[in-house]
Tab-separated table of C-alpha atoms in Angstrom:
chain	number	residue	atom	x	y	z
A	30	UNK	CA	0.000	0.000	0.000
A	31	UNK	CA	2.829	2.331	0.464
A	32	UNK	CA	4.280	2.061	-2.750
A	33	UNK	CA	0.885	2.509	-4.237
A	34	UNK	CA	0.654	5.553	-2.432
A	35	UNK	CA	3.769	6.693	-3.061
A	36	UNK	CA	3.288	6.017	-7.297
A	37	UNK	CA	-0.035	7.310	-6.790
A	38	UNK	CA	1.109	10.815	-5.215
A	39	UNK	CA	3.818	11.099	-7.738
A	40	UNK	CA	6.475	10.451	-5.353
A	41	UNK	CA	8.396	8.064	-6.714
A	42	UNK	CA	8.254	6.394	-10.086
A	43	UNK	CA	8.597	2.875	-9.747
A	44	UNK	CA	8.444	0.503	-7.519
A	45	UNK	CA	10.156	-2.860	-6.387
A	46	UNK	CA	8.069	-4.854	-4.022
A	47	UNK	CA	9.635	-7.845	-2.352
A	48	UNK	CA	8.529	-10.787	0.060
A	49	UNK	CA	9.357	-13.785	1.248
A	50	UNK	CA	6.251	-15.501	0.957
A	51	UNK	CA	4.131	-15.949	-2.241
A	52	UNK	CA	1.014	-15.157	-0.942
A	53	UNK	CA	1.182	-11.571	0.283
A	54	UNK	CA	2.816	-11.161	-3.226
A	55	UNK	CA	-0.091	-12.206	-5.031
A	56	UNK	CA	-2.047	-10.085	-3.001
A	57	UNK	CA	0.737	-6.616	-3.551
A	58	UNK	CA	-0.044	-7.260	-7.657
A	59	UNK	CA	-3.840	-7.264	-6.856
A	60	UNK	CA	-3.891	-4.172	-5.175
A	61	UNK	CA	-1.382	-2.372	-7.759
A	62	UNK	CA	-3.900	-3.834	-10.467
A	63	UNK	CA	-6.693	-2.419	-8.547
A	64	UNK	CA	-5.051	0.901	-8.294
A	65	UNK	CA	-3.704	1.384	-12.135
A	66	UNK	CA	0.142	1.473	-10.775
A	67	UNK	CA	0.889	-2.305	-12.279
A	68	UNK	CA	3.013	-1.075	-14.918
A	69	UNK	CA	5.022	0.781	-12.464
A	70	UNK	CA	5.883	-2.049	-10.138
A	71	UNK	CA	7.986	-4.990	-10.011
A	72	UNK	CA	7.137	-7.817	-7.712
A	73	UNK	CA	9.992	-10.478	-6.527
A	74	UNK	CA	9.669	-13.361	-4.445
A	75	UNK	CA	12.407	-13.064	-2.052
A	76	UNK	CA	14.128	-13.223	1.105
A	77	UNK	CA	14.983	-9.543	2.446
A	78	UNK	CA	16.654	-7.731	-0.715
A	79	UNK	CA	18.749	-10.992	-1.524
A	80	UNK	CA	16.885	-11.316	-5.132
A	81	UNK	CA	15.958	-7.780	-6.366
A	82	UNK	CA	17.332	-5.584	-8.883
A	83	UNK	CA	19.618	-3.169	-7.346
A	84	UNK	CA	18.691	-0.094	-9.307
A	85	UNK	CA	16.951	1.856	-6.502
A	86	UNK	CA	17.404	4.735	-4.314
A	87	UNK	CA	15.278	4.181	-1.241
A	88	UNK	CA	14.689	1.000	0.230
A	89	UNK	CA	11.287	0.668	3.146
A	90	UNK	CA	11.786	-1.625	5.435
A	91	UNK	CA	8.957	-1.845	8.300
A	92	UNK	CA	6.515	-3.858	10.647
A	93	UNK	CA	9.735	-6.300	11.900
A	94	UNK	CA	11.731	-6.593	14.864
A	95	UNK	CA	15.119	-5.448	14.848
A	96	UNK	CA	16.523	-8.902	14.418
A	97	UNK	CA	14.895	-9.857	11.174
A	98	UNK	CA	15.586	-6.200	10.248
A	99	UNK	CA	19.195	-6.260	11.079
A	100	UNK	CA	19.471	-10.149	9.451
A	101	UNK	CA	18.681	-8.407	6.083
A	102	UNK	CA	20.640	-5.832	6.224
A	103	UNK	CA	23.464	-8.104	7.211
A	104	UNK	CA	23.084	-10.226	4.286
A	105	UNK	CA	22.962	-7.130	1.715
A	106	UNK	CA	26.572	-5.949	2.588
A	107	UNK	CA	26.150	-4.031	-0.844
A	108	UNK	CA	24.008	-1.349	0.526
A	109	UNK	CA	26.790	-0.246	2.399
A	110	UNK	CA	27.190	2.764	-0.485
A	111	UNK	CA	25.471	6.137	0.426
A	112	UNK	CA	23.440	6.337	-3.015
A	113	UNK	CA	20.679	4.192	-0.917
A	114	UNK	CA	18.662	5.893	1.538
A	115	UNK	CA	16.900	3.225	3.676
A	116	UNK	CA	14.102	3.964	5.579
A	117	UNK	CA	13.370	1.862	8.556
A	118	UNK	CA	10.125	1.579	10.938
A	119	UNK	CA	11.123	-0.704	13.634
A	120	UNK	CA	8.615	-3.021	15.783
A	121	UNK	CA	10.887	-3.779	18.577
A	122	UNK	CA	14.598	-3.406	20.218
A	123	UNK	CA	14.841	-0.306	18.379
A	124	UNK	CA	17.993	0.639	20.913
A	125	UNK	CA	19.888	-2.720	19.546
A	126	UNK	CA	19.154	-1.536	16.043
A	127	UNK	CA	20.648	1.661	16.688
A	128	UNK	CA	23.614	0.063	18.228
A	129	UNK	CA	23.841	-2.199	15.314
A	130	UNK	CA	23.632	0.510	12.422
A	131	UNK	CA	26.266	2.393	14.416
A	132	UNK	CA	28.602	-0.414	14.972
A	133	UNK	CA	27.964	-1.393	10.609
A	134	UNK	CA	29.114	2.638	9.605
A	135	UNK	CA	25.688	3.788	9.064
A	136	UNK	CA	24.304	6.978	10.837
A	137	UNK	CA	20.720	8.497	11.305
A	138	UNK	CA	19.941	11.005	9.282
A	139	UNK	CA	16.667	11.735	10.335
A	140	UNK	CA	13.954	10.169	12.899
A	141	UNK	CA	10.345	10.661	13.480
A	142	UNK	CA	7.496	9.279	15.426
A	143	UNK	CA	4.421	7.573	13.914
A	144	UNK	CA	1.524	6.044	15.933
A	145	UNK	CA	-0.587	3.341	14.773
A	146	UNK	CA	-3.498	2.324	17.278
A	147	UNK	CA	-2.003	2.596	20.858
A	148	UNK	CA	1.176	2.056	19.777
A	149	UNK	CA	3.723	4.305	19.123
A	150	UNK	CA	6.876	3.696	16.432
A	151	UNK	CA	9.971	5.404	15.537
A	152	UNK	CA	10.977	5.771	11.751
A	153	UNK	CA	14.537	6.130	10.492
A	154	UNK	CA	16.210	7.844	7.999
A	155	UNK	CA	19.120	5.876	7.356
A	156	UNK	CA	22.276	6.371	5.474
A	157	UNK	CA	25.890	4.606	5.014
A	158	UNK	CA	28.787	7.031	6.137
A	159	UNK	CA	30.168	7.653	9.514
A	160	UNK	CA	28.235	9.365	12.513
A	161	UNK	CA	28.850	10.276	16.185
A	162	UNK	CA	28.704	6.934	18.815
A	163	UNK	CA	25.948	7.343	20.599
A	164	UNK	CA	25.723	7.510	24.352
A	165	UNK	CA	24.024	4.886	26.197
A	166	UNK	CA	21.033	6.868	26.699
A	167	UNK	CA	20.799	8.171	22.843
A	168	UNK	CA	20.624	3.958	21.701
A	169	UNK	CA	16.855	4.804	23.225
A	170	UNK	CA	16.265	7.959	22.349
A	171	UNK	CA	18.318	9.532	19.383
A	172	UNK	CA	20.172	13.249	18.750
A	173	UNK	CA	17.558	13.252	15.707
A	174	UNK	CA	14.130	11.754	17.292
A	175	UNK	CA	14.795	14.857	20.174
A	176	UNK	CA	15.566	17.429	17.427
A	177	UNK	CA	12.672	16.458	15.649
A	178	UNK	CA	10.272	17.411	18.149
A	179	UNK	CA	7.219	15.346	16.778
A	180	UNK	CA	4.166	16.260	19.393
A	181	UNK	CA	4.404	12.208	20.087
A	182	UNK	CA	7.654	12.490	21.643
A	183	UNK	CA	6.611	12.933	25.142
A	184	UNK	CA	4.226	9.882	25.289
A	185	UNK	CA	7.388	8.106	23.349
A	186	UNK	CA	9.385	9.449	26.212
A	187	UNK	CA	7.271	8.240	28.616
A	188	UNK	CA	7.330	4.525	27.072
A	189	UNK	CA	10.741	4.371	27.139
A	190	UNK	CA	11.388	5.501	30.737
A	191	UNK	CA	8.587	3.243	31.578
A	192	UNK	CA	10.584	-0.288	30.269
A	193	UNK	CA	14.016	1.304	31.442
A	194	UNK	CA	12.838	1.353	35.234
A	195	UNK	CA	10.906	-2.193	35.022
A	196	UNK	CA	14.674	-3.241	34.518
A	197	UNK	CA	15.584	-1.876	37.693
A	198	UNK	CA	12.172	-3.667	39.290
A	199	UNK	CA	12.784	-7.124	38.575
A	200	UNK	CA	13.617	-8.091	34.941
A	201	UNK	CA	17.659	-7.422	36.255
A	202	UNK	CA	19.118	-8.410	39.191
A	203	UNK	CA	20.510	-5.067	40.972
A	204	UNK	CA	24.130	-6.479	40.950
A	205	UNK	CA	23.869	-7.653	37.176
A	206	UNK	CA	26.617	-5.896	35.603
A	207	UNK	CA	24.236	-4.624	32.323
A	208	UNK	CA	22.979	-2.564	35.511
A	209	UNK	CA	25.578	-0.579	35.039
A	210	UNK	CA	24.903	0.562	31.674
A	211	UNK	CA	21.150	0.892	32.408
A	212	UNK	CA	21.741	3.045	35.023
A	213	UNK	CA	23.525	5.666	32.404
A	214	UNK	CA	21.364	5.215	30.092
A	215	UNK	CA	18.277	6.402	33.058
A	216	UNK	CA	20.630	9.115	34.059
A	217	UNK	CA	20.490	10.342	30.306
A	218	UNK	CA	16.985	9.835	29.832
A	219	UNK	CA	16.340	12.055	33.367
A	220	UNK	CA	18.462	14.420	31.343
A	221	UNK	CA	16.358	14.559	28.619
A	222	UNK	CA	13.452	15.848	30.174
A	223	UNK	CA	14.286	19.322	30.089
A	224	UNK	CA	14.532	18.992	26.427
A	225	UNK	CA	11.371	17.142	25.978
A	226	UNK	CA	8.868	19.390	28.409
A	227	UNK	CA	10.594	21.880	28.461
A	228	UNK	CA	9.828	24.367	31.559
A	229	UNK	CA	6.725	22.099	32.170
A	230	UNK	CA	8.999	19.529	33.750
C-alpha cells in the first residue's frame, strides 16, 4: 500500500516490491492492479533484498523486529554505499538496532514518530557514512528523534522511561553488571526531560 501511495502521489516512479512468501505477493499485484500502478511495479519473491534488482534509491523496510531487520541488512553488505537511503520503521529493540547501524558505519539522518493504534513507532532515515557513537542513553532515544520534536515524543518518552525502570524492578538483578549501563542510560533519559517538556517539567 505504500508504494501505491507513493506512485499514486507522484512520489516516486517505480516501484520494487519484495517478500518472502508468495502469498502476500499475489495479493501486492492485486492491489497495484486495482489501483492502475501495475506497470510501475515490479514484484519479486524473495528473502529480504537478496533477489531484487539493485537499481533503486530508497529501500522501506517496516513492521519487523530489529533482528529480522538487522538479518537483512546483514546479508545485503552491498548497501553499504550512500546512493541508498533506507528507511526503517522498527517493531521492537529499536535501541539494539541503533547500536547495530552504528557499529555497521551507518548513521541516522533523520527520525520521526508515527503512531498506529495505541502504539507508538519510531521511523529512520538511514544512510551509510560515519556518525557520532551514541551515548548509552541516545541507543533509546536519538540526537535526531529529540531534534525532531514530533508532538508524540513525550508519550514516546514516557514509554521508554517506563521499560528502562521495570529493569531496575525485577527483569535485572541489581548487581547484574548490564545494571551498570542501564543506570547511564536512566541518568540520560532524566536528562532529557528538560529537552522534551521543556519548563513544564
Amino acid at each position: 500500500y505504500l508504494g501505491i501511495h507513493l506512485l499514486k502521489q507522484g512520489v516516486a516512479s517505480s516501484v520494487i516490491a519484495a517478500d518472502v512468501n508468495e502469498q502476500p505477493l499475489q495479493s501486492a499485484m492485486g492491489n497495484a492492479a486495482k489501483f492502475g500502478v501495475i506497470n510501475q511495479m515490479t514484484f519479486h519473491l524473495s528473502d529480504g533484498v537478496q533477489n531484487i534488482p539493485r537499481d533503486f534509491d530508497c529501500m522501506v523496510c517496516a513492521g519487523m523486529g530489529a533482528d529480522t531487520m538487522i538479518s537483512i541488512l546483514e546479508a545485503a553488505p552491498w548497501l553499504k554505499q550512500d546512493s541508498y537511503r533506507l528507511i526503517l520503521q522498527c517493531q521492537s529493540k529499536r535501541p539494539e538496532l541503533r547500536k547495530w547501524l552504528h557499529e555497521a558505519g551507518f548513521r541516522i539522518n533523520r527520525e520521526t514518530l508515527a503512531k498506529d493504534g495505541k502504539f507508538v513507532y519510531t521511523v529512520m532515515e538511514v544512510v551509510y557514512g560515519a556518525g557520532d557513537t551514541p551515548s548509552p542513553g541516545q541507543l533509546f532515544i536519538s540526537p535526531q528523534l529529540l531534534a525532531d520534536k514530533h508532538p508524540l515524543l513525550s508519550e514516546y518518552y514516557e514509554r521508554v522511561t517506563q521499560g528502562v525502570q521495570l529493569v531496575f524492578y525485577g527483569t535485572l538483578p541489581f548487581d547484574d553488571p548490564k545494571m551498570v549501563f542501564f543506570r547511564q542510560v536512566s541518568e540520560e533519559l532524566t536528562q532529557m526531560e528538560e529537552q522534551i517538556y521543556g519548563n513544564n517539567c
